Short mmCIF file of C-alpha atoms in Angstrom, two decimals:
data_model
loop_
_atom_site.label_atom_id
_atom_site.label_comp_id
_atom_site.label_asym_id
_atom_site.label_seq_id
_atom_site.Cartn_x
_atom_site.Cartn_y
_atom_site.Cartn_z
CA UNK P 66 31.16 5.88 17.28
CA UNK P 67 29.47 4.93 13.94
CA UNK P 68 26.22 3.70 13.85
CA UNK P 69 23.88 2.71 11.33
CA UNK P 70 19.36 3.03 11.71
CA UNK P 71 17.26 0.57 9.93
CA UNK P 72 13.71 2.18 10.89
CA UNK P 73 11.91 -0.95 9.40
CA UNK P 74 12.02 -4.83 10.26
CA UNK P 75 9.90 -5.30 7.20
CA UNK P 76 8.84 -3.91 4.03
CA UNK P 77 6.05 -5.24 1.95
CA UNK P 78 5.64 -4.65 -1.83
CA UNK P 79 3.50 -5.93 -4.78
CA UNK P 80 5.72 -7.06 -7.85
CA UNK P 81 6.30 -4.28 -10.28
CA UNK P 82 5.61 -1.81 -7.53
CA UNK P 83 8.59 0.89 -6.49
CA UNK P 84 10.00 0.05 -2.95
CA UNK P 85 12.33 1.77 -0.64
CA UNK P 86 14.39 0.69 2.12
CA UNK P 87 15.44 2.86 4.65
CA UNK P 88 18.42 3.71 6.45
CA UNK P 89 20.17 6.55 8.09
CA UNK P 90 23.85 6.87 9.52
CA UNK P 91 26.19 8.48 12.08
CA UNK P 92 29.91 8.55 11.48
CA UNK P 93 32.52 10.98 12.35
CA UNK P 94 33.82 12.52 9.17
CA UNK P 95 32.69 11.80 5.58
CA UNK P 96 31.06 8.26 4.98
CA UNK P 97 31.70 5.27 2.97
CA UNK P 98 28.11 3.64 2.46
CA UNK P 99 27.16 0.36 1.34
CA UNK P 100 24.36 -1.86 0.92
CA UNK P 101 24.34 -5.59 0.98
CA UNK P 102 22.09 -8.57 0.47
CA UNK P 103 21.75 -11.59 2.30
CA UNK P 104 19.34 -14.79 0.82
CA UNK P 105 18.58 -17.37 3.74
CA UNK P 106 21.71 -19.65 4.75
CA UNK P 107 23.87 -17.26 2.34
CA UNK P 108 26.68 -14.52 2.94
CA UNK P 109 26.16 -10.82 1.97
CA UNK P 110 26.22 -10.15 -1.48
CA UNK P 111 27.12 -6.55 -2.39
CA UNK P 112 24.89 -4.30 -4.12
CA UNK P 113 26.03 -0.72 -3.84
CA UNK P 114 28.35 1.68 -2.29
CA UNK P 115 28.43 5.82 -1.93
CA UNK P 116 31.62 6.79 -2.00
CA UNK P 117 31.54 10.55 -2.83
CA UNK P 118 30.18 12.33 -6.19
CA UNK P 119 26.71 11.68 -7.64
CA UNK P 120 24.38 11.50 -4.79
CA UNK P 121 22.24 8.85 -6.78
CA UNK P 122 24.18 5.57 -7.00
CA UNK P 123 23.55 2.92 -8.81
CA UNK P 124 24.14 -0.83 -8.34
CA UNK P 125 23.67 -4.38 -9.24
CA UNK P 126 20.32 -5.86 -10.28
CA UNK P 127 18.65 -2.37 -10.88
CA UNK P 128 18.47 -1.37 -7.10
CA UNK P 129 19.76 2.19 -6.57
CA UNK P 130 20.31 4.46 -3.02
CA UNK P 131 20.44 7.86 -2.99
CA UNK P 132 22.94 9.38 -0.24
CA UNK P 133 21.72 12.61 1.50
CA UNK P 134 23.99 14.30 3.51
CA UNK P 135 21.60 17.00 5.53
CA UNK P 136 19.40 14.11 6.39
CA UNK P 137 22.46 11.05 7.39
CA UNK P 138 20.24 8.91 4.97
CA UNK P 139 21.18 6.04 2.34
CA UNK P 140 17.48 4.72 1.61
CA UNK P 141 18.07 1.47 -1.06
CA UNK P 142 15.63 2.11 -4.14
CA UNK P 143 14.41 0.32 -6.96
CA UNK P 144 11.91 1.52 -9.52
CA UNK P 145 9.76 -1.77 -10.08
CA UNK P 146 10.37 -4.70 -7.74
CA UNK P 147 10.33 -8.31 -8.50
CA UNK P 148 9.50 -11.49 -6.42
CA UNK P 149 13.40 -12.69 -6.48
CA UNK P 150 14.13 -9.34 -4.79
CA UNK P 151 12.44 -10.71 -1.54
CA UNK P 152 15.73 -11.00 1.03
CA UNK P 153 17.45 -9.49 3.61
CA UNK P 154 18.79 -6.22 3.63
CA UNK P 155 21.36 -4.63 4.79
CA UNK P 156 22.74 -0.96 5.28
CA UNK P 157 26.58 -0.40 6.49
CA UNK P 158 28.58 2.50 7.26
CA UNK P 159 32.24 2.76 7.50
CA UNK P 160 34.31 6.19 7.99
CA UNK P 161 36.59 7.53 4.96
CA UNK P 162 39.69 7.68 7.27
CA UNK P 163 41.22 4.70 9.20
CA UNK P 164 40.82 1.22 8.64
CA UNK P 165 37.57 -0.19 7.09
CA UNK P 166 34.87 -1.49 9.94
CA UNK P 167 32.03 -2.12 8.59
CA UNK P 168 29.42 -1.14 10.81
CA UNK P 169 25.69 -3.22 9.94
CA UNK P 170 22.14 -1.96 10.37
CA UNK P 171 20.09 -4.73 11.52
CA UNK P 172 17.90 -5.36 8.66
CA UNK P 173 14.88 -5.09 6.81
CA UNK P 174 13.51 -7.84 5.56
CA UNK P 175 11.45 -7.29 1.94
CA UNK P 176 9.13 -9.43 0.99
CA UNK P 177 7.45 -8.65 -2.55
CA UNK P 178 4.40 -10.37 -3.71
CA UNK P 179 3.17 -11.79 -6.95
CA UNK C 105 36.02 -17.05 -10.43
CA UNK C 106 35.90 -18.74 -6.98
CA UNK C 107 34.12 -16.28 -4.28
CA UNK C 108 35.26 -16.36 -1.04
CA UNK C 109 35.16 -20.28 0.82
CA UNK C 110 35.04 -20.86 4.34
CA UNK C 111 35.09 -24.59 6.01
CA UNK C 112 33.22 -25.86 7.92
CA UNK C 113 30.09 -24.83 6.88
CA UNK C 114 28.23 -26.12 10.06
CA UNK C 115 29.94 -27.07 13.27
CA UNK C 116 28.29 -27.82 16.54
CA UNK C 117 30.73 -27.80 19.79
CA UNK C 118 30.22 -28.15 23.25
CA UNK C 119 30.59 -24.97 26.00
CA UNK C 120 34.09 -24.71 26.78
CA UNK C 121 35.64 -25.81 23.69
CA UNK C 122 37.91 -24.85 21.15
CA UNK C 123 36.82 -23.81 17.34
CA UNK C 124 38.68 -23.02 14.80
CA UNK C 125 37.04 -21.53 11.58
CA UNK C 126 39.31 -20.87 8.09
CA UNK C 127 38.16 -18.87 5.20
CA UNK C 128 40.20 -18.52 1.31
CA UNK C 129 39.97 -14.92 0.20
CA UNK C 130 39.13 -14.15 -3.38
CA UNK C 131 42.44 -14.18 -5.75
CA UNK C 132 44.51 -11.10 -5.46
CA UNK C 133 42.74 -9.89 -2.69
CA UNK C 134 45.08 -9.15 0.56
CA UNK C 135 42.57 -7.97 3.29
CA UNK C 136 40.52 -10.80 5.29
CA UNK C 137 37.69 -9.85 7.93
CA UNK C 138 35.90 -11.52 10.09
CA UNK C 139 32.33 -11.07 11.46
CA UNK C 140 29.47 -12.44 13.74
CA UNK C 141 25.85 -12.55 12.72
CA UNK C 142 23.91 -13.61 15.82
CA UNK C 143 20.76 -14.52 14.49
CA UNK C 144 18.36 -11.64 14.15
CA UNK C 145 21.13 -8.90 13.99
CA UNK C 146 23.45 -7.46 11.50
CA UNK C 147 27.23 -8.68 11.22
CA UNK C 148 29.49 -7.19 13.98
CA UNK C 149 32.88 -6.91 13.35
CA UNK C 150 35.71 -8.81 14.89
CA UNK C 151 38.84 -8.53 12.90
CA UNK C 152 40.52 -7.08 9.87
CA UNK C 153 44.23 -8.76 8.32
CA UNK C 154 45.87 -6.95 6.16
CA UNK C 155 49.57 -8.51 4.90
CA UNK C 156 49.11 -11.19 7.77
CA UNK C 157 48.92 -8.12 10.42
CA UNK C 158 46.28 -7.41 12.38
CA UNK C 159 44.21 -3.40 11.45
CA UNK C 160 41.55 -3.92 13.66
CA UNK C 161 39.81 -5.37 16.43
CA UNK C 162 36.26 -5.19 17.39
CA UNK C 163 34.73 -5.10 20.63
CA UNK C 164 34.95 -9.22 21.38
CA UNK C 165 36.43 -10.75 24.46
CA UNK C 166 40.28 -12.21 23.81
CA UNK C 167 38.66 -15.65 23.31
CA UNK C 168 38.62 -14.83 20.12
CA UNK C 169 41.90 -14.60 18.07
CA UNK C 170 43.01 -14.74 14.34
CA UNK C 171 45.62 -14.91 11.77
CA UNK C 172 46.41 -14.72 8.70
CA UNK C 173 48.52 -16.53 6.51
CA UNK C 174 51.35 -15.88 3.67
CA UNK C 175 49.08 -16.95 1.24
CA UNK C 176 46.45 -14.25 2.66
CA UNK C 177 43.88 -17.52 3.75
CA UNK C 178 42.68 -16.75 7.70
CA UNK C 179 41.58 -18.24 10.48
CA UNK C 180 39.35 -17.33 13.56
CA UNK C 181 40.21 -19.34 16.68
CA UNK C 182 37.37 -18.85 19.68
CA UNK C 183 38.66 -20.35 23.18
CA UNK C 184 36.63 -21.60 26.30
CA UNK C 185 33.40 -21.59 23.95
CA UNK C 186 30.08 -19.76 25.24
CA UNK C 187 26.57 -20.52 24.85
CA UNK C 188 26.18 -17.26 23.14
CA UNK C 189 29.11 -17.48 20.32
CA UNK C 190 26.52 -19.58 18.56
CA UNK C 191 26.28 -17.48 15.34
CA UNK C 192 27.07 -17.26 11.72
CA UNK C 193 30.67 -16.39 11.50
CA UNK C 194 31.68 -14.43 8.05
CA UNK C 195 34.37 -14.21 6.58
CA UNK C 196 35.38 -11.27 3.74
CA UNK C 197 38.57 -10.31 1.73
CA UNK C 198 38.80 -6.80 -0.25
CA UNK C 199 41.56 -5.90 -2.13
CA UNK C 200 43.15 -3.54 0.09
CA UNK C 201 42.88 -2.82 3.58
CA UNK C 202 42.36 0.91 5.02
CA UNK C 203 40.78 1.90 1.87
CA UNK C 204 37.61 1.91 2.80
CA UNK C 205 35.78 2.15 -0.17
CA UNK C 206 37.03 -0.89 -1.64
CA UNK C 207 33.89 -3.42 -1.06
CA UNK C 208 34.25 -6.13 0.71
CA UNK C 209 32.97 -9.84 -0.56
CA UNK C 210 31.54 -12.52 2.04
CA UNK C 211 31.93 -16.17 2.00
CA UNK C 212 28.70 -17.98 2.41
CA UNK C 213 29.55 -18.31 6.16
CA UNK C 214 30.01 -21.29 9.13
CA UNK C 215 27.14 -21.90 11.17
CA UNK C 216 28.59 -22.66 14.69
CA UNK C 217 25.97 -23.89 17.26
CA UNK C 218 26.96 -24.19 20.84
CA UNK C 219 25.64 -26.24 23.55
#
């Protein structure tokens, strides 16, 4: 069965900072990765997915993840944060063969300050 | 372009009653799935339509049932209502189904509060 590690409830960060979210994966076979967003009373609002190729990955409002394969891990990056990045995060797996289930992490929450 | 809509946005029922939630995929796309976000946790699946049949099932009672309809729009019905389906219910659309890489896009979600 897949299954997806989010190692940290919270992250804190100072605007302009780097931060890093963490995640690691199991899944039988070769992932699909993805990370998602979520603001408070919102959906999920995709950011990024590893499909296969480049190991760095880059996504939507300058976040990027870096897939390692040795280690299971997707960790969410982004080189200088910004108060507007403070949300919900989230890290999902889903297997390369078969249908697509989504399988969630259950968050980190970052919260950058000014 | 219009994102994915789901109605209601908030609903509160009773335990033992019936809910029916309905979401509007994003143009063009054919896939719908459906998710639970107790609060606290990450989305757990439920369901995936693909061409108004069903590609998967998560691990939820059969309480809970979908469809989905010619014009790809889906609904999640949830019998005999528990005290613990109070959650945000999501709904997503891709463009394809078992193609996992395609991404898939959530609506904003319905709030459903039992008591």
């Amino acid at each position: 069965a897949q299954s997806v590690a989010q190692p940290e409830d919270q992250v804190n960060v100072a605007e302009g900072n780097p931060l890093t979210v963490k995640c690691t994966y199991s899944v039988s076979g070769n992932p699909y990765l993805f990370w998602y967003v979520q603001y408070p009373n919102r959906g999920l609002q995709f950011l990024l997915k590893y499909i296969t190729g480049d190991n760095l990955v880059k996504g939507s409002y300058g976040f990027e993840a870096e897939f390692n394969k040795s280690q299971t891990s997707f960790h969410l990056k982004k080189p200088s944060a910004l108060v507007s990045d403070s949300a919900l995060y989230f890290c999902a797996v889903t297997p390369s063969t078969g249908f697509q289930k989504l399988v969630f992490g259950t968050g980190t929450r970052l919260l950058v300050s000014p | 372009d219009a994102g994915v809509t789901q109605s209601p946005t908030h609903l509160i029922k009773t335990r033992g009653q019936h809910v029916t939630l309905r979401c509007s995929p994003i143009s063009g796309h054919k896939s719908v799935s459906w998710y639970q976000q107790v609060l606290g946790q990450g989305p757990q699946f439920i369901f995936q339509y693909y061409e108004k049949e069903e590609r998967g099932r998560g691990n939820f009672p059969d309480r809970f049932s979908a469809r989905q309809f010619p014009n790809y729009s889906s609904e999640l019905n949830v019998n005999a209502l528990l005290l613990g389906d109070s959650a945000l219910y999501l709904c997503a659309s891709s463009f394809l189904s078992g193609r996992g890489y395609n991404e898939q896009f959530f609506g904003p979600g319905t709030r459903l509060t039992v008591l």
